[in-house]
């Protein structure tokens, strides 16, 4: 999973979403305005106003784009290394510490809090969790078929992992991080206990 999801926007629409992402990442949701997004946009800011009526419309489209991008990336090829796929996903979730990744995670945590009272954000994050669970379910099923993982309920394990990672990124973004390695080690133990088929 790339730490810079808008490294190479392909058209005006993606450039607007990239500007939204940068403004949101740097300013936070409360300070985000369409004007601020226009300042990040390389073309005329009037294009932003022409296409969007509110910052939430832009933010939700940006989130949808990021989720669709993730889906395209993980379904673009068959799962030939389920153990590696799972390790990469968990590593990004609890141990990735690049500045871009930290900023991205903080942004997601802030936006996820809006889902408490905003149905549109709730719908998005419900869907995103379902996408991640479906992906990990596919990975675990592939691992069972290949003999890398032991028999289990793949969806149940996948949902447990996604729920744990969701909690971890909230804590990661809002507290000191002296707990992180201990939690990561416990997560590794859970995965080994539930999935590892090696003797």
PDB file of C-alpha atoms in Angstrom:
ATOM      1  CA  UNK A   1       0.000   0.000   0.000  1.00  0.00           C
ATOM      2  CA  UNK A   2       1.535   3.246  -1.128  1.00  0.00           C
ATOM      3  CA  UNK A   3       2.207   5.966   1.432  1.00  0.00           C
ATOM      4  CA  UNK A   4       1.469   8.658  -1.187  1.00  0.00           C
ATOM      5  CA  UNK A   5      -1.837   7.811  -2.859  1.00  0.00           C
ATOM      6  CA  UNK A   6      -1.757  10.862  -5.133  1.00  0.00           C
ATOM      7  CA  UNK A   7       1.835  10.794  -6.328  1.00  0.00           C
ATOM      8  CA  UNK A   8       0.800  10.931  -9.989  1.00  0.00           C
ATOM      9  CA  UNK A   9      -2.746  12.245 -10.612  1.00  0.00           C
ATOM     10  CA  UNK A  10      -3.843  11.465 -14.155  1.00  0.00           C
ATOM     11  CA  UNK A  11      -6.491  14.078 -14.947  1.00  0.00           C
ATOM     12  CA  UNK A  12      -8.257  17.170 -13.616  1.00  0.00           C
ATOM     13  CA  UNK A  13     -10.601  15.134 -11.439  1.00  0.00           C
ATOM     14  CA  UNK A  14      -7.714  13.310  -9.772  1.00  0.00           C
ATOM     15  CA  UNK A  15      -5.806  16.589  -9.400  1.00  0.00           C
ATOM     16  CA  UNK A  16      -8.759  18.072  -7.497  1.00  0.00           C
ATOM     17  CA  UNK A  17      -8.896  15.005  -5.256  1.00  0.00           C
ATOM     18  CA  UNK A  18      -5.132  15.227  -4.736  1.00  0.00           C
ATOM     19  CA  UNK A  19      -5.535  18.863  -3.691  1.00  0.00           C
ATOM     20  CA  UNK A  20      -8.306  17.808  -1.308  1.00  0.00           C
ATOM     21  CA  UNK A  21      -6.081  15.124   0.173  1.00  0.00           C
ATOM     22  CA  UNK A  22      -3.149  17.503   0.698  1.00  0.00           C
ATOM     23  CA  UNK A  23      -5.288  20.253   2.225  1.00  0.00           C
ATOM     24  CA  UNK A  24      -7.035  17.793   4.524  1.00  0.00           C
ATOM     25  CA  UNK A  25      -3.781  16.145   5.557  1.00  0.00           C
ATOM     26  CA  UNK A  26      -2.056  19.448   6.304  1.00  0.00           C
ATOM     27  CA  UNK A  27      -4.939  21.464   7.809  1.00  0.00           C
ATOM     28  CA  UNK A  28      -7.317  18.907   9.301  1.00  0.00           C
ATOM     29  CA  UNK A  29     -11.048  18.645   8.711  1.00  0.00           C
ATOM     30  CA  UNK A  30     -12.114  21.646  10.817  1.00  0.00           C
ATOM     31  CA  UNK A  31      -9.822  24.026   8.916  1.00  0.00           C
ATOM     32  CA  UNK A  32     -10.626  22.545   5.521  1.00  0.00           C
ATOM     33  CA  UNK A  33     -12.498  24.791   3.077  1.00  0.00           C
ATOM     34  CA  UNK A  34     -13.056  24.676  -0.657  1.00  0.00           C
ATOM     35  CA  UNK A  35     -10.891  27.792  -0.818  1.00  0.00           C
ATOM     36  CA  UNK A  36      -8.055  25.928   0.931  1.00  0.00           C
ATOM     37  CA  UNK A  37      -8.430  23.083  -1.539  1.00  0.00           C
ATOM     38  CA  UNK A  38      -8.281  25.604  -4.376  1.00  0.00           C
ATOM     39  CA  UNK A  39      -4.958  26.873  -3.015  1.00  0.00           C
ATOM     40  CA  UNK A  40      -3.529  23.353  -3.342  1.00  0.00           C
ATOM     41  CA  UNK A  41      -4.913  22.915  -6.857  1.00  0.00           C
ATOM     42  CA  UNK A  42      -2.403  23.480  -9.651  1.00  0.00           C
ATOM     43  CA  UNK A  43      -5.005  24.810 -12.082  1.00  0.00           C
ATOM     44  CA  UNK A  44      -7.641  27.519 -11.646  1.00  0.00           C
ATOM     45  CA  UNK A  45      -9.371  27.237  -8.236  1.00  0.00           C
ATOM     46  CA  UNK A  46     -12.626  28.095  -9.997  1.00  0.00           C
ATOM     47  CA  UNK A  47     -12.663  24.534 -11.344  1.00  0.00           C
ATOM     48  CA  UNK A  48     -13.089  23.242  -7.802  1.00  0.00           C
ATOM     49  CA  UNK A  49     -16.097  25.491  -7.203  1.00  0.00           C
ATOM     50  CA  UNK A  50     -17.533  24.514 -10.568  1.00  0.00           C
ATOM     51  CA  UNK A  51     -17.560  20.798  -9.757  1.00  0.00           C
ATOM     52  CA  UNK A  52     -18.296  20.692  -6.020  1.00  0.00           C
ATOM     53  CA  UNK A  53     -20.710  22.432  -3.658  1.00  0.00           C
ATOM     54  CA  UNK A  54     -19.232  21.468  -0.283  1.00  0.00           C
ATOM     55  CA  UNK A  55     -16.072  20.216   1.336  1.00  0.00           C
ATOM     56  CA  UNK A  56     -17.840  17.048   2.484  1.00  0.00           C
ATOM     57  CA  UNK A  57     -18.720  16.193  -1.097  1.00  0.00           C
ATOM     58  CA  UNK A  58     -15.026  16.470  -1.956  1.00  0.00           C
ATOM     59  CA  UNK A  59     -13.823  14.575   1.100  1.00  0.00           C
ATOM     60  CA  UNK A  60     -16.234  11.694   0.550  1.00  0.00           C
ATOM     61  CA  UNK A  61     -15.271  11.448  -3.110  1.00  0.00           C
ATOM     62  CA  UNK A  62     -11.609  11.461  -2.091  1.00  0.00           C
ATOM     63  CA  UNK A  63     -12.242   8.638   0.379  1.00  0.00           C
ATOM     64  CA  UNK A  64     -14.180   6.665  -2.235  1.00  0.00           C
ATOM     65  CA  UNK A  65     -11.326   7.112  -4.705  1.00  0.00           C
ATOM     66  CA  UNK A  66      -8.768   5.844  -2.191  1.00  0.00           C
ATOM     67  CA  UNK A  67     -10.868   2.806  -1.378  1.00  0.00           C
ATOM     68  CA  UNK A  68     -11.466   1.994  -5.044  1.00  0.00           C
ATOM     69  CA  UNK A  69      -7.737   2.350  -5.678  1.00  0.00           C
ATOM     70  CA  UNK A  70      -7.005  -0.146  -2.903  1.00  0.00           C
ATOM     71  CA  UNK A  71      -9.530  -2.577  -4.391  1.00  0.00           C
ATOM     72  CA  UNK A  72      -7.950  -2.265  -7.852  1.00  0.00           C
ATOM     73  CA  UNK A  73      -4.464  -2.860  -6.489  1.00  0.00           C
ATOM     74  CA  UNK A  74      -5.301  -5.947  -4.443  1.00  0.00           C
ATOM     75  CA  UNK A  75      -7.435  -7.588  -7.126  1.00  0.00           C
ATOM     76  CA  UNK A  76      -5.081  -6.892 -10.034  1.00  0.00           C
ATOM     77  CA  UNK A  77      -3.270 -10.216  -9.587  1.00  0.00           C
ATOM     78  CA  UNK A  78      -3.944 -13.590  -8.032  1.00  0.00           C
ATOM     79  CA  UNK A  79      -2.863 -14.287  -4.454  1.00  0.00           C
ATOM     80  CA  UNK A  80       0.267 -16.422  -4.867  1.00  0.00           C
ATOM     81  CA  UNK A  81       1.871 -15.512  -1.534  1.00  0.00           C
ATOM     82  CA  UNK A  82      -0.902 -15.350   1.074  1.00  0.00           C
ATOM     83  CA  UNK A  83       1.510 -15.269   4.001  1.00  0.00           C
ATOM     84  CA  UNK A  84       3.392 -12.332   2.484  1.00  0.00           C
ATOM     85  CA  UNK A  85       0.148 -10.505   1.671  1.00  0.00           C
ATOM     86  CA  UNK A  86      -1.078 -10.872   5.247  1.00  0.00           C
ATOM     87  CA  UNK A  87       2.255  -9.808   6.725  1.00  0.00           C
ATOM     88  CA  UNK A  88       2.385  -6.715   4.491  1.00  0.00           C
ATOM     89  CA  UNK A  89      -1.145  -5.696   5.488  1.00  0.00           C
ATOM     90  CA  UNK A  90      -0.467  -6.090   9.214  1.00  0.00           C
ATOM     91  CA  UNK A  91       2.950  -4.434   8.954  1.00  0.00           C
ATOM     92  CA  UNK A  92       1.405  -1.345   7.378  1.00  0.00           C
ATOM     93  CA  UNK A  93      -1.351  -1.345   9.971  1.00  0.00           C
ATOM     94  CA  UNK A  94       0.766  -1.415  13.109  1.00  0.00           C
ATOM     95  CA  UNK A  95       4.393  -0.762  12.216  1.00  0.00           C
ATOM     96  CA  UNK A  96       4.515   1.605   9.257  1.00  0.00           C
ATOM     97  CA  UNK A  97       6.055   4.859  10.460  1.00  0.00           C
ATOM     98  CA  UNK A  98       6.806   7.006   7.405  1.00  0.00           C
ATOM     99  CA  UNK A  99       5.686  10.628   7.709  1.00  0.00           C
ATOM    100  CA  UNK A 100       3.222  10.183   4.815  1.00  0.00           C
ATOM    101  CA  UNK A 101       1.739   7.099   6.448  1.00  0.00           C
ATOM    102  CA  UNK A 102       1.390   8.806   9.834  1.00  0.00           C
ATOM    103  CA  UNK A 103      -0.330  11.807   8.232  1.00  0.00           C
ATOM    104  CA  UNK A 104      -2.653   9.509   6.276  1.00  0.00           C
ATOM    105  CA  UNK A 105      -3.617   7.516   9.372  1.00  0.00           C
ATOM    106  CA  UNK A 106      -4.282  10.681  11.400  1.00  0.00           C
ATOM    107  CA  UNK A 107      -6.503  11.976   8.602  1.00  0.00           C
ATOM    108  CA  UNK A 108      -8.497   8.729   8.491  1.00  0.00           C
ATOM    109  CA  UNK A 109      -8.978   8.718  12.267  1.00  0.00           C
ATOM    110  CA  UNK A 110     -10.263  12.295  12.202  1.00  0.00           C
ATOM    111  CA  UNK A 111     -12.707  11.542   9.390  1.00  0.00           C
ATOM    112  CA  UNK A 112     -13.847   8.280  10.934  1.00  0.00           C
ATOM    113  CA  UNK A 113     -14.960  10.186  14.026  1.00  0.00           C
ATOM    114  CA  UNK A 114     -17.459  12.056  11.815  1.00  0.00           C
ATOM    115  CA  UNK A 115     -19.268   8.761  11.221  1.00  0.00           C
ATOM    116  CA  UNK A 116     -20.647   8.921  14.766  1.00  0.00           C
ATOM    117  CA  UNK A 117     -23.203  11.521  13.650  1.00  0.00           C
ATOM    118  CA  UNK A 118     -22.958  11.685   9.842  1.00  0.00           C
ATOM    119  CA  UNK A 119     -24.658   8.924   7.869  1.00  0.00           C
ATOM    120  CA  UNK A 120     -22.627   9.492   4.698  1.00  0.00           C
ATOM    121  CA  UNK A 121     -19.343   8.999   6.540  1.00  0.00           C
ATOM    122  CA  UNK A 122     -20.802   6.019   8.411  1.00  0.00           C
ATOM    123  CA  UNK A 123     -21.749   4.416   5.094  1.00  0.00           C
ATOM    124  CA  UNK A 124     -18.255   4.978   3.728  1.00  0.00           C
ATOM    125  CA  UNK A 125     -16.422   3.517   6.705  1.00  0.00           C
ATOM    126  CA  UNK A 126     -18.817   0.582   6.910  1.00  0.00           C
ATOM    127  CA  UNK A 127     -18.029  -0.148   3.277  1.00  0.00           C
ATOM    128  CA  UNK A 128     -14.289   0.323   3.756  1.00  0.00           C
ATOM    129  CA  UNK A 129     -14.231  -2.107   6.679  1.00  0.00           C
ATOM    130  CA  UNK A 130     -16.179  -4.599   4.569  1.00  0.00           C
ATOM    131  CA  UNK A 131     -13.655  -4.212   1.732  1.00  0.00           C
ATOM    132  CA  UNK A 132     -10.712  -4.856   4.058  1.00  0.00           C
ATOM    133  CA  UNK A 133     -12.453  -7.840   5.650  1.00  0.00           C
ATOM    134  CA  UNK A 134     -13.246  -9.283   2.215  1.00  0.00           C
ATOM    135  CA  UNK A 135      -9.626  -8.832   1.121  1.00  0.00           C
ATOM    136  CA  UNK A 136      -8.192 -10.534   4.203  1.00  0.00           C
ATOM    137  CA  UNK A 137     -10.809 -13.277   3.921  1.00  0.00           C
ATOM    138  CA  UNK A 138      -9.600 -13.969   0.370  1.00  0.00           C
ATOM    139  CA  UNK A 139      -5.977 -13.969   1.555  1.00  0.00           C
ATOM    140  CA  UNK A 140      -6.712 -16.390   4.392  1.00  0.00           C
ATOM    141  CA  UNK A 141      -8.764 -18.684   2.154  1.00  0.00           C
ATOM    142  CA  UNK A 142      -5.889 -18.741  -0.343  1.00  0.00           C
ATOM    143  CA  UNK A 143      -3.504 -19.581   2.490  1.00  0.00           C
ATOM    144  CA  UNK A 144      -5.691 -22.466   3.653  1.00  0.00           C
ATOM    145  CA  UNK A 145      -5.850 -23.829   0.108  1.00  0.00           C
ATOM    146  CA  UNK A 146      -2.060 -23.574  -0.292  1.00  0.00           C
ATOM    147  CA  UNK A 147      -1.371 -25.188   3.078  1.00  0.00           C
ATOM    148  CA  UNK A 148       0.226 -22.044   4.547  1.00  0.00           C
ATOM    149  CA  UNK A 149      -2.645 -21.495   6.986  1.00  0.00           C
ATOM    150  CA  UNK A 150      -4.579 -23.939   9.094  1.00  0.00           C
ATOM    151  CA  UNK A 151      -8.320 -24.428   8.870  1.00  0.00           C
ATOM    152  CA  UNK A 152     -10.350 -21.647  10.502  1.00  0.00           C
ATOM    153  CA  UNK A 153     -13.294 -19.364   9.829  1.00  0.00           C
ATOM    154  CA  UNK A 154     -11.535 -16.971   7.401  1.00  0.00           C
ATOM    155  CA  UNK A 155     -14.094 -14.176   7.661  1.00  0.00           C
ATOM    156  CA  UNK A 156     -14.149 -14.290  11.460  1.00  0.00           C
ATOM    157  CA  UNK A 157     -10.355 -14.070  11.662  1.00  0.00           C
ATOM    158  CA  UNK A 158     -10.293 -11.326   9.015  1.00  0.00           C
ATOM    159  CA  UNK A 159     -12.866  -9.242  10.874  1.00  0.00           C
ATOM    160  CA  UNK A 160     -10.954  -9.669  14.137  1.00  0.00           C
ATOM    161  CA  UNK A 161      -7.773  -8.423  12.457  1.00  0.00           C
ATOM    162  CA  UNK A 162      -9.486  -5.429  10.819  1.00  0.00           C
ATOM    163  CA  UNK A 163     -11.168  -4.478  14.102  1.00  0.00           C
ATOM    164  CA  UNK A 164      -7.857  -4.736  15.968  1.00  0.00           C
ATOM    165  CA  UNK A 165      -6.055  -2.620  13.382  1.00  0.00           C
ATOM    166  CA  UNK A 166      -8.840  -0.021  13.426  1.00  0.00           C
ATOM    167  CA  UNK A 167      -8.409   0.342  17.169  1.00  0.00           C
ATOM    168  CA  UNK A 168      -4.638   0.434  16.828  1.00  0.00           C
ATOM    169  CA  UNK A 169      -4.645   3.336  14.372  1.00  0.00           C
ATOM    170  CA  UNK A 170      -6.943   5.346  16.656  1.00  0.00           C
ATOM    171  CA  UNK A 171      -4.561   4.854  19.576  1.00  0.00           C
ATOM    172  CA  UNK A 172      -1.559   5.364  17.301  1.00  0.00           C
ATOM    173  CA  UNK A 173      -2.845   8.764  16.207  1.00  0.00           C
ATOM    174  CA  UNK A 174      -4.118  10.037  19.565  1.00  0.00           C
ATOM    175  CA  UNK A 175      -1.719   8.749  22.260  1.00  0.00           C
ATOM    176  CA  UNK A 176       1.945   8.171  22.928  1.00  0.00           C
ATOM    177  CA  UNK A 177       3.223   5.036  21.196  1.00  0.00           C
ATOM    178  CA  UNK A 178       5.139   3.189  23.911  1.00  0.00           C
ATOM    179  CA  UNK A 179       2.535   0.395  23.761  1.00  0.00           C
ATOM    180  CA  UNK A 180       2.927  -0.265  20.055  1.00  0.00           C
ATOM    181  CA  UNK A 181       5.534  -3.033  19.965  1.00  0.00           C
ATOM    182  CA  UNK A 182       3.796  -5.009  22.710  1.00  0.00           C
ATOM    183  CA  UNK A 183       0.483  -4.877  20.856  1.00  0.00           C
ATOM    184  CA  UNK A 184       2.167  -5.745  17.553  1.00  0.00           C
ATOM    185  CA  UNK A 185       3.795  -8.762  19.210  1.00  0.00           C
ATOM    186  CA  UNK A 186       0.451  -9.919  20.611  1.00  0.00           C
ATOM    187  CA  UNK A 187      -1.102  -9.527  17.176  1.00  0.00           C
ATOM    188  CA  UNK A 188       1.679 -11.687  15.724  1.00  0.00           C
ATOM    189  CA  UNK A 189       0.937 -14.308  18.385  1.00  0.00           C
ATOM    190  CA  UNK A 190      -2.760 -14.272  17.500  1.00  0.00           C
ATOM    191  CA  UNK A 191      -1.978 -14.760  13.813  1.00  0.00           C
ATOM    192  CA  UNK A 192       0.465 -17.568  14.555  1.00  0.00           C
ATOM    193  CA  UNK A 193      -1.986 -19.318  16.881  1.00  0.00           C
ATOM    194  CA  UNK A 194      -4.981 -19.027  14.570  1.00  0.00           C
ATOM    195  CA  UNK A 195      -3.343 -19.438  11.182  1.00  0.00           C
ATOM    196  CA  UNK A 196       0.183 -20.849  11.156  1.00  0.00           C
ATOM    197  CA  UNK A 197       0.113 -24.340   9.638  1.00  0.00           C
ATOM    198  CA  UNK A 198       3.851 -24.932   9.909  1.00  0.00           C
ATOM    199  CA  UNK A 199       4.948 -27.688  12.256  1.00  0.00           C
TER     200      UNK A 199
END
